[in-house]
Amino acid sequence: MQQKYNAILLNEKDNVAVALRTIKAGETLSIQGVNEKIKVMETIGYGHKICLSYISENAKIIKYGECMGMSTEKILPGYHVHVFNVRGLKSSERSSAAHIKS
Amino acid sequence: MKTFKGYRRANGNIGVRNHVIVINTAGELSSFTKKIAQLVPGVIPVIQQGGESQYEEDLKQTVRTLIGTAGHPNVSAALLLGIGENSIANEVKEYLQEQNHHVEALHFNKSTSIATLLKEGKDWLEKAVKKSKAEKRVTADVSELIVGLNCGGSDAWSGITANPAIGSFSDAIVNDGGTSVLAETTEAIGAEHILANQAINAEVGQEFLKIVNDYEARIRETGEDIRSANPSPGNMTGGLTTLEEKSLGCIKKGGSSPLREVIGYAESPTEKGFIFMDTPGYDVESVSGLTAGGAQIVLFSTGKGSPTGSPIAPVIKIGTNPQVYKMMQEHIDVDAGKIIEGLNTIDEIGEEIYQKLIETADGSITASEKHKNQEFAIWRLAETI
């Protein structure tokens, strides 16, 4: 299958992209709407997430423009973002994230 | 201004189909419903198992769903079948006749022979079909459309292709003054704080959190825990890392418009815009609730190719990946897998969905209608007595 892009950005606020096919270490990310050339540092399976910009430890992972979890270590651009470096939100974090507009 | 041509009903609502249906108000009449519908070409049997031996909360839900289904704007006429002393058929008939719906009730009991019932049913249905054929489509604005949003047989691509594309469509129709109704409360568990934050005000946000908490409590009573069981090992292999991420992939079908109202199963929205309906994740029960609540069309994303359709509303199937579209083309209307191939953006597929929706509202037949996929089931809350 000939593909124009190897990854997709779901929201412009996101700090991760999703691989549209398995991307090998050494390849460059090609994402519609993103001009920055990011080198992929490790093989990323399709459907998995890739770090687009430096994420410090205990920082928000943003996908769909929303916080989907917190980093458990610093993550550098081009690296795999998954269960080994991300955790879900604690209930206290969820309730503060659930700030409702009044 | 986007318009379509639909059928204007006596109560002012607009339908996109002109069905004549037979619907049973007791599970015992399932086969009889099919038999009577088969007597007149074009009549659709709507078969369900509720109505008998139910707790009060289930009886209410069954009656509400039957009223919403038999009185649906896509239905020109409905024949209700009741049994013995069962009064549901009459209750539904009287309620709908007051609103000038074309309905009748027939009762299966020992004082009437089966041959007589079949003849009475056939005669009424023949007249109803003849009357329906004389009804003509008239122009209506898309702001009169209520579109149900559902998924079934999801895969790792659902949250990346089809669901965000449905979200893009949802924002567009809400912007045009129309209504989209997101369903499946179980799928929102884990991202409920995000959808609550999207609510128009604190009250609506709290109502949404309440239906999620109530649902989760009922699941916990059975000994299951959705939060610790998700994302499943299969989800993780597919690339999903957290429960928040998995649920976000589902609720993004609703786009980013403000959540205006939270409604119960099979209830009709009282507001226009983006709405949430409390339904289970089981697609057949969820779609039946959406249509009973007045959705004239349902959008349905699928990665594995769930064939679920509806006897009442056209279901537009949106495939999440190129493989499912290639293998099951006869079941799928829109190929969101083109996003993976880089042929289209999410917003472009959203526009394609909108185009398909208008064509469908105008009368173009969807894949599930072509194959007569007419699944129907009412969400049951309690034990059977």
Coordinates of C-alpha atoms in Angstrom, one line a residue:
Chain A
M1 CA 0.0 0.0 0.0
Q2 CA 1.5 3.3 -1.1
Q3 CA 1.0 5.9 1.6
K4 CA 1.5 9.7 1.4
Y5 CA 2.1 10.0 5.2
N6 CA 3.5 7.6 7.8
A7 CA 1.8 9.2 10.8
I8 CA -1.2 11.4 11.8
L9 CA -1.7 14.3 14.2
L10 CA -5.2 14.1 15.6
N11 CA -5.2 17.7 17.1
E12 CA -2.8 20.5 16.6
K13 CA -2.3 20.7 20.4
D14 CA -1.0 17.1 20.6
N15 CA 2.5 16.2 21.6
V16 CA 2.2 12.7 20.2
A17 CA 1.4 11.5 16.6
V18 CA 0.0 8.1 15.7
A19 CA 1.9 5.8 13.2
L20 CA -0.2 5.0 10.2
R21 CA 2.1 2.1 9.3
T22 CA 5.0 0.5 11.1
I23 CA 7.8 3.0 11.0
K24 CA 11.4 1.8 11.3
A25 CA 14.2 3.5 13.4
G26 CA 16.0 6.0 11.2
E27 CA 13.0 7.0 9.1
T28 CA 11.7 10.6 9.1
L29 CA 8.1 11.3 10.2
S30 CA 5.9 12.7 7.5
I31 CA 2.7 14.1 8.9
Q32 CA 0.2 16.3 7.1
G33 CA 0.3 19.8 8.4
V34 CA 3.6 19.3 10.3
N35 CA 6.7 20.6 8.5
E36 CA 9.3 19.8 11.2
K37 CA 11.5 16.8 10.2
I38 CA 11.5 14.4 13.2
K39 CA 13.7 11.4 13.0
V40 CA 12.2 8.1 14.4
M41 CA 14.5 6.7 17.0
E42 CA 13.0 3.2 17.4
T43 CA 10.6 1.0 15.5
I44 CA 7.0 2.1 16.1
G45 CA 4.1 -0.3 15.3
Y46 CA 1.1 1.1 13.4
G47 CA -1.5 2.5 15.7
H48 CA 1.2 3.3 18.3
K49 CA 2.2 6.8 19.4
I50 CA 5.4 8.7 18.7
C51 CA 6.7 11.7 20.7
L52 CA 6.8 14.9 18.7
S53 CA 8.3 17.3 21.2
Y54 CA 10.3 17.0 24.4
I55 CA 8.1 15.7 27.3
S56 CA 9.5 16.1 30.8
E57 CA 8.8 13.6 33.6
N58 CA 5.2 13.8 35.1
A59 CA 4.0 15.9 32.2
K60 CA 0.7 15.6 30.2
I61 CA 0.5 13.4 27.2
I62 CA -1.9 15.2 24.8
K63 CA -3.9 13.3 22.2
Y64 CA -7.2 14.6 20.6
G65 CA -6.2 17.9 22.3
E66 CA -6.9 16.3 25.7
C67 CA -4.8 14.8 28.5
M68 CA -4.8 11.1 28.0
G69 CA -2.1 10.3 30.7
M70 CA 1.1 11.4 32.4
S71 CA 4.7 10.7 31.5
T72 CA 6.6 8.5 34.0
E73 CA 10.0 9.6 32.6
K74 CA 11.2 12.2 30.2
I75 CA 10.4 11.3 26.5
L76 CA 12.4 12.6 23.6
P77 CA 11.1 13.3 20.1
G78 CA 11.0 10.3 17.8
Y79 CA 10.6 7.8 20.7
H80 CA 7.7 5.4 21.3
V81 CA 5.1 6.6 23.8
H82 CA 3.3 3.7 25.5
V83 CA 2.7 1.8 28.8
F84 CA 6.4 1.8 29.8
N85 CA 6.6 5.6 29.9
V86 CA 3.0 6.7 30.4
R87 CA 0.4 6.1 33.2
G88 CA -3.3 6.9 33.4
L89 CA -4.6 9.7 35.6
K90 CA -5.1 9.2 39.4
S91 CA -8.7 9.9 40.6
S92 CA -7.5 13.2 42.2
E93 CA -6.0 14.3 38.9
R94 CA -9.2 13.3 37.1
S95 CA -11.4 15.4 39.4
S96 CA -9.2 18.4 39.0
A97 CA -9.2 17.8 35.2
A98 CA -13.0 17.6 35.4
H99 CA -13.2 21.3 36.2
I100 CA -16.7 22.1 35.0
K101 CA -17.6 25.4 33.5
S102 CA -20.0 27.4 35.6
Chain B
M1 CA -28.5 26.2 3.8
K2 CA -28.5 22.4 3.5
T3 CA -31.9 20.7 2.9
F4 CA -33.3 17.3 2.2
K5 CA -36.7 15.9 1.2
G6 CA -38.6 14.0 3.8
Y7 CA -42.1 13.0 4.9
R8 CA -43.9 15.6 7.1
R9 CA -46.0 13.9 9.8
A10 CA -49.2 15.1 11.4
N11 CA -47.4 16.0 14.6
G12 CA -44.9 18.2 12.6
N13 CA -41.9 15.9 12.8
I14 CA -40.1 15.0 9.6
G15 CA -39.1 11.4 8.5
V16 CA -36.5 10.2 6.0
R17 CA -38.3 6.9 5.3
N18 CA -42.0 6.0 5.0
H19 CA -42.2 2.6 6.6
V20 CA -45.2 0.6 7.5
I21 CA -44.3 -1.7 10.4
V22 CA -45.7 -4.4 12.6
I23 CA -44.4 -4.4 16.2
N24 CA -45.1 -6.8 19.0
T25 CA -45.7 -5.7 22.6
A26 CA -45.0 -9.1 24.1
G27 CA -42.1 -11.4 23.2
E28 CA -44.5 -14.3 22.7
L29 CA -45.7 -12.7 19.5
S30 CA -42.3 -12.6 17.8
S31 CA -43.0 -15.2 15.1
F32 CA -46.6 -14.0 14.7
T33 CA -45.2 -10.5 14.0
K34 CA -43.0 -11.8 11.2
K35 CA -45.8 -13.9 9.8
I36 CA -48.3 -11.0 9.7
A37 CA -45.7 -8.7 8.1
Q38 CA -44.9 -11.2 5.4
L39 CA -48.5 -11.0 4.2
V40 CA -48.1 -7.6 2.7
P41 CA -45.0 -6.7 0.6
G42 CA -42.9 -3.9 1.9
V43 CA -44.1 -4.2 5.6
I44 CA -41.3 -4.4 8.1
P45 CA -41.5 -6.6 11.2
V46 CA -40.1 -5.0 14.3
I47 CA -39.5 -7.9 16.8
Q48 CA -38.6 -7.5 20.4
Q49 CA -38.7 -9.6 23.6
G50 CA -40.0 -7.2 26.2
G51 CA -43.4 -6.4 27.6
E52 CA -44.1 -9.4 29.8
S53 CA -42.8 -10.4 33.3
Q54 CA -40.9 -7.2 33.8
Y55 CA -40.1 -5.1 36.8
E56 CA -41.6 -1.6 36.7
E57 CA -38.5 0.2 35.5
D58 CA -38.2 -2.2 32.6
L59 CA -41.9 -2.0 31.8
K60 CA -41.6 1.8 31.6
Q61 CA -38.5 1.6 29.4
T62 CA -40.2 -1.0 27.1
V63 CA -43.4 1.2 26.7
R64 CA -41.3 4.4 26.1
T65 CA -39.2 2.5 23.4
L66 CA -42.4 1.1 21.8
I67 CA -44.0 4.6 21.7
G68 CA -40.8 6.1 20.2
T69 CA -40.5 3.3 17.7
A70 CA -44.2 3.1 16.5
G71 CA -44.5 6.9 16.6
H72 CA -41.1 7.5 14.8
P73 CA -41.1 10.1 12.1
N74 CA -39.7 7.4 9.6
V75 CA -42.9 5.4 10.2
S76 CA -46.0 6.1 8.1
A77 CA -48.1 3.5 9.9
A78 CA -47.7 1.0 12.7
L79 CA -49.7 -2.1 13.6
L80 CA -49.2 -3.1 17.3
L81 CA -49.7 -6.7 18.3
G82 CA -50.8 -7.4 21.9
I83 CA -51.7 -10.6 23.7
G84 CA -54.6 -11.6 26.0
E85 CA -55.1 -9.1 28.8
N86 CA -51.9 -7.3 28.0
S87 CA -52.8 -3.7 27.7
I88 CA -49.5 -2.3 26.4
A89 CA -50.6 -2.4 22.7
N90 CA -53.7 -0.4 23.6
E91 CA -51.7 2.0 25.8
V92 CA -49.2 2.7 23.1
K93 CA -52.0 3.0 20.4
E94 CA -54.1 5.5 22.5
Y95 CA -51.0 7.6 23.3
L96 CA -50.0 7.8 19.6
Q97 CA -53.5 8.3 18.2
E98 CA -53.8 11.4 20.3
Q99 CA -50.8 12.7 18.4
N100 CA -52.5 11.8 15.1
H101 CA -50.2 8.9 14.3
H102 CA -51.5 6.2 12.0
V103 CA -51.6 3.2 14.4
E104 CA -53.8 0.2 15.2
A105 CA -53.7 -2.6 17.8
L106 CA -54.6 -6.2 17.3
H107 CA -54.9 -8.7 20.2
F108 CA -54.1 -12.4 20.2
N109 CA -56.6 -14.0 22.5
K110 CA -58.8 -17.1 22.7
S111 CA -62.0 -15.4 21.5
T112 CA -60.5 -14.6 18.0
S113 CA -59.3 -17.3 15.6
I114 CA -55.8 -16.9 14.2
A115 CA -57.3 -16.8 10.7
T116 CA -59.4 -13.8 11.6
L117 CA -56.4 -12.0 13.2
L118 CA -54.3 -12.6 10.1
K119 CA -57.1 -11.3 7.9
E120 CA -57.7 -8.2 10.0
G121 CA -54.0 -7.5 10.1
K122 CA -53.5 -8.0 6.4
D123 CA -56.4 -5.8 5.5
W124 CA -55.2 -3.0 7.8
L125 CA -51.6 -3.2 6.5
E126 CA -52.7 -3.2 2.8
K127 CA -54.7 0.0 3.4
A128 CA -51.7 1.5 5.3
V129 CA -49.3 0.7 2.5
K130 CA -51.6 2.2 -0.1
K131 CA -52.0 5.3 2.0
S132 CA -48.2 5.6 2.6
K133 CA -47.6 5.4 -1.2
A134 CA -49.7 8.5 -1.7
E135 CA -47.5 10.5 0.8
K136 CA -44.9 12.8 -0.9
R137 CA -41.5 14.1 0.2
V138 CA -41.3 17.8 1.0
T139 CA -38.2 20.0 1.5
A140 CA -36.9 20.3 5.0
D141 CA -33.8 21.9 6.6
V142 CA -31.0 19.7 8.1
S143 CA -31.6 21.5 11.4
E144 CA -34.6 19.1 11.7
L145 CA -32.4 16.1 11.6
I146 CA -31.4 14.1 14.7
V147 CA -28.4 11.9 14.0
G148 CA -27.5 9.0 16.3
L149 CA -23.7 8.2 16.8
N150 CA -22.8 4.7 17.6
C151 CA -19.9 2.2 17.2
G152 CA -19.7 -1.6 17.1
G153 CA -16.9 -4.1 16.5
S154 CA -14.3 -1.4 17.1
D155 CA -10.6 -1.8 16.3
A156 CA -7.3 0.0 16.8
W157 CA -8.2 2.4 14.0
S158 CA -11.6 3.4 15.2
G159 CA -10.3 6.2 17.4
I160 CA -7.9 7.4 14.7
T161 CA -10.0 7.4 11.5
A162 CA -13.8 6.8 11.7
N163 CA -14.6 8.3 15.1
P164 CA -12.8 11.6 14.7
A165 CA -14.3 11.9 11.2
I166 CA -17.8 11.4 12.7
G167 CA -16.8 14.0 15.2
S168 CA -15.9 16.4 12.4
F169 CA -19.3 15.7 10.8
S170 CA -21.1 16.2 14.2
D171 CA -19.5 19.6 14.7
A172 CA -20.6 20.5 11.1
I173 CA -24.3 19.5 11.5
V174 CA -24.5 21.1 15.0
N175 CA -23.1 24.3 13.4
D176 CA -25.9 24.0 10.8
G177 CA -28.5 23.9 13.6
G178 CA -29.0 20.2 13.6
T179 CA -28.7 17.6 16.4
S180 CA -26.3 14.7 17.0
V181 CA -26.8 12.2 19.8
L182 CA -23.8 10.3 21.1
A183 CA -24.6 7.1 23.0
E184 CA -23.0 4.2 24.8
T185 CA -22.3 5.3 28.4
T186 CA -20.0 2.3 29.1
E187 CA -17.6 3.6 26.3
A188 CA -17.2 6.9 28.1
I189 CA -16.0 5.5 31.4
G190 CA -12.5 6.9 31.9
A191 CA -13.0 10.1 29.9
E192 CA -16.2 11.2 31.5
H193 CA -14.5 14.1 33.2
I194 CA -13.5 15.4 29.7
L195 CA -17.0 15.1 28.3
A196 CA -18.5 16.7 31.5
N197 CA -16.1 19.6 30.9
Q198 CA -17.5 20.0 27.4
A199 CA -21.0 20.5 28.9
I200 CA -22.8 23.8 28.3
N201 CA -23.2 24.3 32.1
A202 CA -22.4 22.7 35.4
E203 CA -25.8 21.1 35.7
V204 CA -25.5 19.2 32.4
G205 CA -22.0 18.2 33.3
Q206 CA -23.1 16.8 36.6
E207 CA -26.0 14.9 35.0
F208 CA -23.5 13.3 32.6
L209 CA -21.2 12.3 35.5
K210 CA -24.2 10.9 37.3
I211 CA -25.3 8.5 34.5
V212 CA -21.6 7.3 34.2
N213 CA -21.3 6.7 37.9
D214 CA -24.7 5.0 38.1
Y215 CA -23.8 2.7 35.2
E216 CA -20.4 1.9 36.7
A217 CA -22.0 1.1 40.1
R218 CA -24.4 -1.4 38.4
I219 CA -21.5 -3.0 36.6
R220 CA -19.6 -3.3 39.9
E221 CA -22.6 -5.1 41.5
T222 CA -22.0 -7.9 38.9
G223 CA -18.4 -8.2 40.1
E224 CA -16.8 -6.5 37.0
D225 CA -14.6 -3.5 37.0
I226 CA -14.3 -1.6 33.7
R227 CA -11.5 0.7 34.9
S228 CA -9.1 -2.1 35.9
A229 CA -10.0 -4.3 32.9
N230 CA -9.2 -1.6 30.3
P231 CA -7.4 -1.0 28.1
S232 CA -7.4 -4.7 27.5
P233 CA -4.1 -6.5 26.6
G234 CA -5.4 -6.5 22.9
N235 CA -6.0 -2.8 23.1
M236 CA -2.5 -2.3 24.3
T237 CA -1.0 -4.4 21.5
G238 CA -3.0 -2.1 19.2
G239 CA -1.3 0.9 20.7
L240 CA -3.8 2.1 23.3
T241 CA -1.9 3.1 26.5
T242 CA -4.5 4.3 29.0
L243 CA -8.3 4.1 29.7
E244 CA -8.6 7.8 29.1
E245 CA -7.1 7.3 25.6
K246 CA -9.4 4.4 24.8
S247 CA -12.5 6.3 25.9
L248 CA -11.5 9.5 24.2
G249 CA -11.3 7.5 20.9
C250 CA -15.0 6.7 21.4
I251 CA -16.4 10.0 22.7
K252 CA -14.6 11.9 19.9
K253 CA -17.5 10.8 17.7
G254 CA -19.3 13.7 19.4
G255 CA -16.7 16.3 18.2
S256 CA -15.9 19.3 20.2
S257 CA -19.3 21.1 20.3
P258 CA -20.8 21.9 23.7
L259 CA -22.8 19.1 25.3
R260 CA -26.3 20.6 25.6
E261 CA -28.4 17.9 27.2
V262 CA -28.2 14.4 28.8
I263 CA -31.2 12.2 28.1
G264 CA -32.3 8.8 29.3
Y265 CA -32.6 5.6 27.1
A266 CA -35.2 6.1 24.3
E267 CA -36.0 9.7 25.4
S268 CA -36.2 12.5 22.8
P269 CA -33.9 15.5 23.0
T270 CA -35.6 18.7 24.0
E271 CA -32.7 20.8 22.7
K272 CA -30.8 21.0 19.4
G273 CA -27.1 20.6 19.2
F274 CA -24.8 17.9 20.7
I275 CA -26.7 15.5 23.1
F276 CA -25.7 12.4 25.1
M277 CA -28.1 9.4 25.5
D278 CA -27.6 6.9 28.3
T279 CA -27.4 3.5 26.5
P280 CA -25.4 0.3 26.9
G281 CA -22.4 -0.5 24.8
Y282 CA -24.2 -3.4 23.1
D283 CA -24.8 -1.9 19.6
V284 CA -28.3 -3.4 18.9
E285 CA -29.8 -2.1 22.2
S286 CA -28.0 1.3 21.8
V287 CA -29.2 1.9 18.2
S288 CA -32.8 0.9 19.1
G289 CA -32.7 3.5 21.9
L290 CA -31.3 6.1 19.6
T291 CA -34.1 5.5 17.0
A292 CA -36.8 5.4 19.7
G293 CA -35.5 8.8 20.8
G294 CA -36.2 10.2 17.4
A295 CA -32.9 9.8 15.5
Q296 CA -33.9 9.6 11.8
I297 CA -30.4 8.3 10.7
V298 CA -27.7 6.6 12.7
L299 CA -23.9 6.8 11.9
F300 CA -22.1 3.6 12.9
S301 CA -18.3 3.1 12.9
T302 CA -16.9 -0.4 12.7
G303 CA -13.4 -1.9 12.4
K304 CA -14.4 -5.5 12.4
G305 CA -17.6 -5.1 10.3
S306 CA -20.5 -5.4 12.7
P307 CA -23.6 -5.8 10.4
T308 CA -26.0 -4.2 12.9
G309 CA -28.9 -2.3 11.1
S310 CA -32.2 -1.0 12.2
P311 CA -35.8 -1.6 11.1
I312 CA -36.6 2.0 11.6
A313 CA -33.7 4.2 10.6
P314 CA -31.0 4.0 7.9
V315 CA -27.7 3.1 9.5
I316 CA -24.7 4.5 7.7
K317 CA -21.7 2.2 8.2
I318 CA -18.3 3.8 8.4
G319 CA -15.3 1.4 8.0
T320 CA -12.2 2.3 10.1
N321 CA -9.6 0.7 7.9
P322 CA -9.0 -0.2 4.2
Q323 CA -9.1 -4.0 4.9
V324 CA -12.7 -4.0 6.4
Y325 CA -13.9 -1.9 3.5
K326 CA -12.3 -4.2 0.9
M327 CA -13.6 -7.4 2.5
M328 CA -17.0 -6.2 3.6
Q329 CA -17.8 -3.5 1.0
E330 CA -21.5 -4.7 0.8
H331 CA -21.9 -3.8 4.5
I332 CA -20.1 -0.5 4.5
D333 CA -21.1 2.9 3.1
V334 CA -18.1 5.1 3.9
D335 CA -14.4 4.1 3.9
A336 CA -12.6 6.1 6.6
G337 CA -9.6 3.9 6.0
K338 CA -8.6 6.4 3.2
I339 CA -7.3 8.5 6.1
I340 CA -4.7 5.8 6.8
E341 CA -3.7 5.7 3.1
G342 CA -3.2 9.5 3.2
L343 CA -5.9 9.9 0.5
N344 CA -8.2 12.0 2.7
T345 CA -8.0 14.0 5.9
I346 CA -10.3 13.5 8.9
D347 CA -12.3 16.6 7.9
E348 CA -12.6 15.4 4.3
I349 CA -14.1 12.1 5.5
G350 CA -16.4 14.2 7.8
E351 CA -17.6 16.0 4.7
E352 CA -18.1 12.7 2.8
I353 CA -20.2 11.5 5.8
Y354 CA -22.3 14.7 5.6
Q355 CA -22.8 14.2 1.9
K356 CA -23.8 10.5 2.4
L357 CA -26.2 11.6 5.2
I358 CA -28.0 14.1 2.9
E359 CA -28.3 11.5 0.1
T360 CA -29.6 9.0 2.6
A361 CA -32.1 11.5 4.0
D362 CA -33.3 12.1 0.4
G363 CA -34.0 8.4 0.1
S364 CA -30.8 6.8 -1.1
I365 CA -30.6 3.2 0.4
T366 CA -27.7 2.4 2.8
A367 CA -25.8 -1.0 2.8
S368 CA -27.7 -2.2 5.9
E369 CA -31.0 -1.3 4.3
K370 CA -30.1 -3.1 1.1
H371 CA -29.4 -6.2 3.1
K372 CA -32.5 -5.8 5.3
N373 CA -30.4 -5.8 8.4
Q374 CA -33.2 -5.0 10.9
E375 CA -31.8 -5.7 14.4
F376 CA -33.9 -4.5 17.3
A377 CA -33.7 -5.0 21.1
I378 CA -34.7 -3.0 24.1
W379 CA -32.2 -2.4 26.9
R380 CA -33.3 -4.5 29.9
L381 CA -32.2 -3.2 33.3
A382 CA -33.4 -5.8 35.8
E383 CA -34.1 -9.5 36.1
T384 CA -36.9 -11.2 34.3
I385 CA -39.7 -12.1 36.7

